[in-house]
PDB file of C-alpha atoms in Angstrom:
ATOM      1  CA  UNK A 109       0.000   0.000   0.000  1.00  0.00           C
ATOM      2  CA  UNK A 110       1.538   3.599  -0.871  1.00  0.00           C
ATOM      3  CA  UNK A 111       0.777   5.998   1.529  1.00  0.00           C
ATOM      4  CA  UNK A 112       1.406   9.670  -0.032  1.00  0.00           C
ATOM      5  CA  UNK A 113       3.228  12.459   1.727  1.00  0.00           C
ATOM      6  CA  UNK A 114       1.999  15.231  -0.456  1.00  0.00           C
ATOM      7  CA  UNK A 115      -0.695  16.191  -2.555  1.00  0.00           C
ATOM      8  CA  UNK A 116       2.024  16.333  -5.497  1.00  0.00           C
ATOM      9  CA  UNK A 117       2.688  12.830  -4.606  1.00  0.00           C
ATOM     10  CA  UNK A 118      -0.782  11.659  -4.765  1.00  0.00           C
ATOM     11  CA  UNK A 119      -1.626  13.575  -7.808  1.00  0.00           C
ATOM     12  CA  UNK A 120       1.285  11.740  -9.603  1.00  0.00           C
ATOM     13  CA  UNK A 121      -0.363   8.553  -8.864  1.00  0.00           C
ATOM     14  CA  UNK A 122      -3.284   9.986 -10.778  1.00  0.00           C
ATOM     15  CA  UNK A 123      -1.639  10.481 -14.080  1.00  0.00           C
ATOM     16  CA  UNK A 124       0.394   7.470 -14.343  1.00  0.00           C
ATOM     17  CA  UNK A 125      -0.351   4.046 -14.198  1.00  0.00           C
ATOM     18  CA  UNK A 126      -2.721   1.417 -12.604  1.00  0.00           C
ATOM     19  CA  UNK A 127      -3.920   2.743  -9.170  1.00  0.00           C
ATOM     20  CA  UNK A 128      -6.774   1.710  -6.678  1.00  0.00           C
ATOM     21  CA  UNK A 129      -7.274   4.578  -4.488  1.00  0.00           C
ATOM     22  CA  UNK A 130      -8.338   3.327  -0.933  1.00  0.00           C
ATOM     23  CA  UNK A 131     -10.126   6.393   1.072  1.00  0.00           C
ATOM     24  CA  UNK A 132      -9.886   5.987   4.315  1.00  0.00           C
ATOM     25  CA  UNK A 133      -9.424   7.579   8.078  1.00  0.00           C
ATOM     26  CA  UNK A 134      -7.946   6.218  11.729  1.00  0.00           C
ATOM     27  CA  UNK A 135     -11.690   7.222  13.694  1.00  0.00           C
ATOM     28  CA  UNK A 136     -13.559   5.096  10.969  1.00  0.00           C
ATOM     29  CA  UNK A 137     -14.911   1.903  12.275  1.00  0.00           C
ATOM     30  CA  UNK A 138     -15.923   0.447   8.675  1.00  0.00           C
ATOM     31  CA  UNK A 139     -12.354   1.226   7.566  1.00  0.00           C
ATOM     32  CA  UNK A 140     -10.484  -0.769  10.411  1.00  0.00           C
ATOM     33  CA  UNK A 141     -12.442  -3.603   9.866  1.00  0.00           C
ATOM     34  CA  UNK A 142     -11.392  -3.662   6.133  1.00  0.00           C
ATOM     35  CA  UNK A 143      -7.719  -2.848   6.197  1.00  0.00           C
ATOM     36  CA  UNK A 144      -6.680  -6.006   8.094  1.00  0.00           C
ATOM     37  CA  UNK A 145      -7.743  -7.652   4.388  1.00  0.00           C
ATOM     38  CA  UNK A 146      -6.521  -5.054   2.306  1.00  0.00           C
ATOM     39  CA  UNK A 147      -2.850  -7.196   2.058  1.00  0.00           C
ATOM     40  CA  UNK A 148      -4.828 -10.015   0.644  1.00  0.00           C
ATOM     41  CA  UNK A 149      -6.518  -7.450  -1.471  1.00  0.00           C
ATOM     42  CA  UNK A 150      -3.163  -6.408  -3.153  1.00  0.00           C
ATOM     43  CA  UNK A 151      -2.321  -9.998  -3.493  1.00  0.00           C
ATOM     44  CA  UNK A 152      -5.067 -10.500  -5.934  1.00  0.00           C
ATOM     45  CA  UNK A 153      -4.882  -7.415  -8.077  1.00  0.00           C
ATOM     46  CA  UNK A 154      -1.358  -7.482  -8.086  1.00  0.00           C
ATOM     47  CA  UNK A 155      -1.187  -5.264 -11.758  1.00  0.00           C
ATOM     48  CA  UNK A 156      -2.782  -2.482  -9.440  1.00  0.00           C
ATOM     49  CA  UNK A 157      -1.383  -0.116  -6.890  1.00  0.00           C
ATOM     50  CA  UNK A 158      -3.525   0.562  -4.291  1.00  0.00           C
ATOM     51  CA  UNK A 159      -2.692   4.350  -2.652  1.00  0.00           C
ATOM     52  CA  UNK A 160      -4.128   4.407   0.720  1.00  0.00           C
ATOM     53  CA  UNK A 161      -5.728   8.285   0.784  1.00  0.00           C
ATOM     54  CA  UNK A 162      -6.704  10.282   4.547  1.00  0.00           C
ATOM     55  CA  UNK A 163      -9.835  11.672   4.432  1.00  0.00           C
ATOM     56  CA  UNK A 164      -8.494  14.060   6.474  1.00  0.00           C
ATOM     57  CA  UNK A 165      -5.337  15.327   5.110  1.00  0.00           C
ATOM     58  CA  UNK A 166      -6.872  14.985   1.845  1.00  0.00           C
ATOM     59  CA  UNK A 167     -10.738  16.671   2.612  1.00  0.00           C
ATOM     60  CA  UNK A 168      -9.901  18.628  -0.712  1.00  0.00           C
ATOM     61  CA  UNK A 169      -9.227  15.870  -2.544  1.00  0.00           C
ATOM     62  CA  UNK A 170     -11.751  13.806  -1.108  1.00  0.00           C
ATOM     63  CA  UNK A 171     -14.339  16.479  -1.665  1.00  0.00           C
ATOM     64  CA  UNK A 172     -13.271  17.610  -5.029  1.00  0.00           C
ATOM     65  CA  UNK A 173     -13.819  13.109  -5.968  1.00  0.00           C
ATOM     66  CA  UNK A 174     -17.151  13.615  -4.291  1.00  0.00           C
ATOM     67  CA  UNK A 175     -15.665  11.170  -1.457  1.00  0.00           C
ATOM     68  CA  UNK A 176     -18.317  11.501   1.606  1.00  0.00           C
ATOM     69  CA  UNK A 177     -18.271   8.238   3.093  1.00  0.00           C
ATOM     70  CA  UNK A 178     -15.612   6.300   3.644  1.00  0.00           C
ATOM     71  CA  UNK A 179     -14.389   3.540   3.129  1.00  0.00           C
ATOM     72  CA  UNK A 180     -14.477   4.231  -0.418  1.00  0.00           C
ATOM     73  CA  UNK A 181     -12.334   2.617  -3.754  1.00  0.00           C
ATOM     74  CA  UNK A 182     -11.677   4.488  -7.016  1.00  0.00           C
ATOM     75  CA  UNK A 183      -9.981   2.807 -10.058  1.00  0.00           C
ATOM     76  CA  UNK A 184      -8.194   5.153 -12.280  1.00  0.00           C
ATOM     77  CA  UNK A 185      -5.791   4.353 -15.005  1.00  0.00           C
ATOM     78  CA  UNK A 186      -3.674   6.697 -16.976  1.00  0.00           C
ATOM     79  CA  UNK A 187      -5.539   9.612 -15.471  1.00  0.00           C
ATOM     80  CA  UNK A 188      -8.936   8.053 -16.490  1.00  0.00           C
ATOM     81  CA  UNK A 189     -11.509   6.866 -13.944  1.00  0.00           C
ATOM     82  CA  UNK A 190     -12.768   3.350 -14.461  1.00  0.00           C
ATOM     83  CA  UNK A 191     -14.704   3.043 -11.598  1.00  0.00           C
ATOM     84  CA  UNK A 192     -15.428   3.688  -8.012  1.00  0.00           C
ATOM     85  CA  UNK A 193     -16.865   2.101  -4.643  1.00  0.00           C
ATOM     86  CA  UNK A 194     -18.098   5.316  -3.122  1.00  0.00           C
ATOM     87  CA  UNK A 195     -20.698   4.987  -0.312  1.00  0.00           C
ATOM     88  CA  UNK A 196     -20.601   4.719   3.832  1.00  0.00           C
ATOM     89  CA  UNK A 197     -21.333   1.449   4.261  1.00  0.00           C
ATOM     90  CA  UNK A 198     -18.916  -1.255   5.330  1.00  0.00           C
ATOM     91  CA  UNK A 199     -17.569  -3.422   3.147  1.00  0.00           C
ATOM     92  CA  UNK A 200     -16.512  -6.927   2.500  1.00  0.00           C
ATOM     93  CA  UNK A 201     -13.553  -8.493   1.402  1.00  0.00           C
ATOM     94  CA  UNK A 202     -15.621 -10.075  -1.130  1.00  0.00           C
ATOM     95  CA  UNK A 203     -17.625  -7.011  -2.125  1.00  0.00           C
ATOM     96  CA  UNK A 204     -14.192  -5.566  -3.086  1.00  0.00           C
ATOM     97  CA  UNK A 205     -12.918  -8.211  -4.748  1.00  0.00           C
ATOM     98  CA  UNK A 206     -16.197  -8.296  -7.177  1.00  0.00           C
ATOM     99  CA  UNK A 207     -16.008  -4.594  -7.873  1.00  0.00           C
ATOM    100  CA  UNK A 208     -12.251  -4.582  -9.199  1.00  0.00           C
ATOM    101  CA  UNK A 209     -13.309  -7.610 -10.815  1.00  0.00           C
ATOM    102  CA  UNK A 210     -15.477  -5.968 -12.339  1.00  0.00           C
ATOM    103  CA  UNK A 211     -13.621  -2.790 -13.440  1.00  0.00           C
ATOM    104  CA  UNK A 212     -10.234  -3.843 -13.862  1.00  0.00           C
ATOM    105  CA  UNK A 213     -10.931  -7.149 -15.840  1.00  0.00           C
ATOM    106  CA  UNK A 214     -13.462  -5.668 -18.347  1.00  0.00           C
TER     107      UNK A 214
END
């Protein structure tokens, strides 16, 4: 998992490349319960690179990708979105796993 440092940093994961953005925060309940299988995750979608994105440091960011509930998963490639899992509700390792299924194997 890459954690940025900067907003220049995370924006360069943007333009480049195969990235799973992971929003996220340390007070969100749904998130802990989720990051324990976000390893596993990783394992599976191993041509992706999963950036794990604050909620907090990134509010702007978060805002500006119409982020309000967390955890949340958005697939871009090359600077194009290919899909997101944007919504408040906990979810499963499984749920995951069928939504980049579903947008990162066409």
């Amino acid at each position: 998992m890459i954690i940025p440092e900067t907003l220049e940093e995370l924006a360069g994961y943007v333009e480049k490349g195969n990235h799973v953005f992971f929003f996220t925060a340390d007070w969100c309940g749904d998130c802990r319960f989720i990051k324990p299988q976000m390893p596993e995750i990783e394992k599976d979608f191993s041509d992706w690179h999963f950036v794990e994105v604050d909620r907090d440091k990134y509010i702007d960011v978060a805002a500006e990708w119409n982020i309000f509930g967390i955890p949340s998963f958005v697939v871009i490639q090359n600077g194009k979105e290919l899909g997101r899992l944007v919504n408040k509700d906990r979810k499963t390792k499984q749920e995951i796993a069928d939504f980049l299924n579903r947008v990162t194997k066409g």
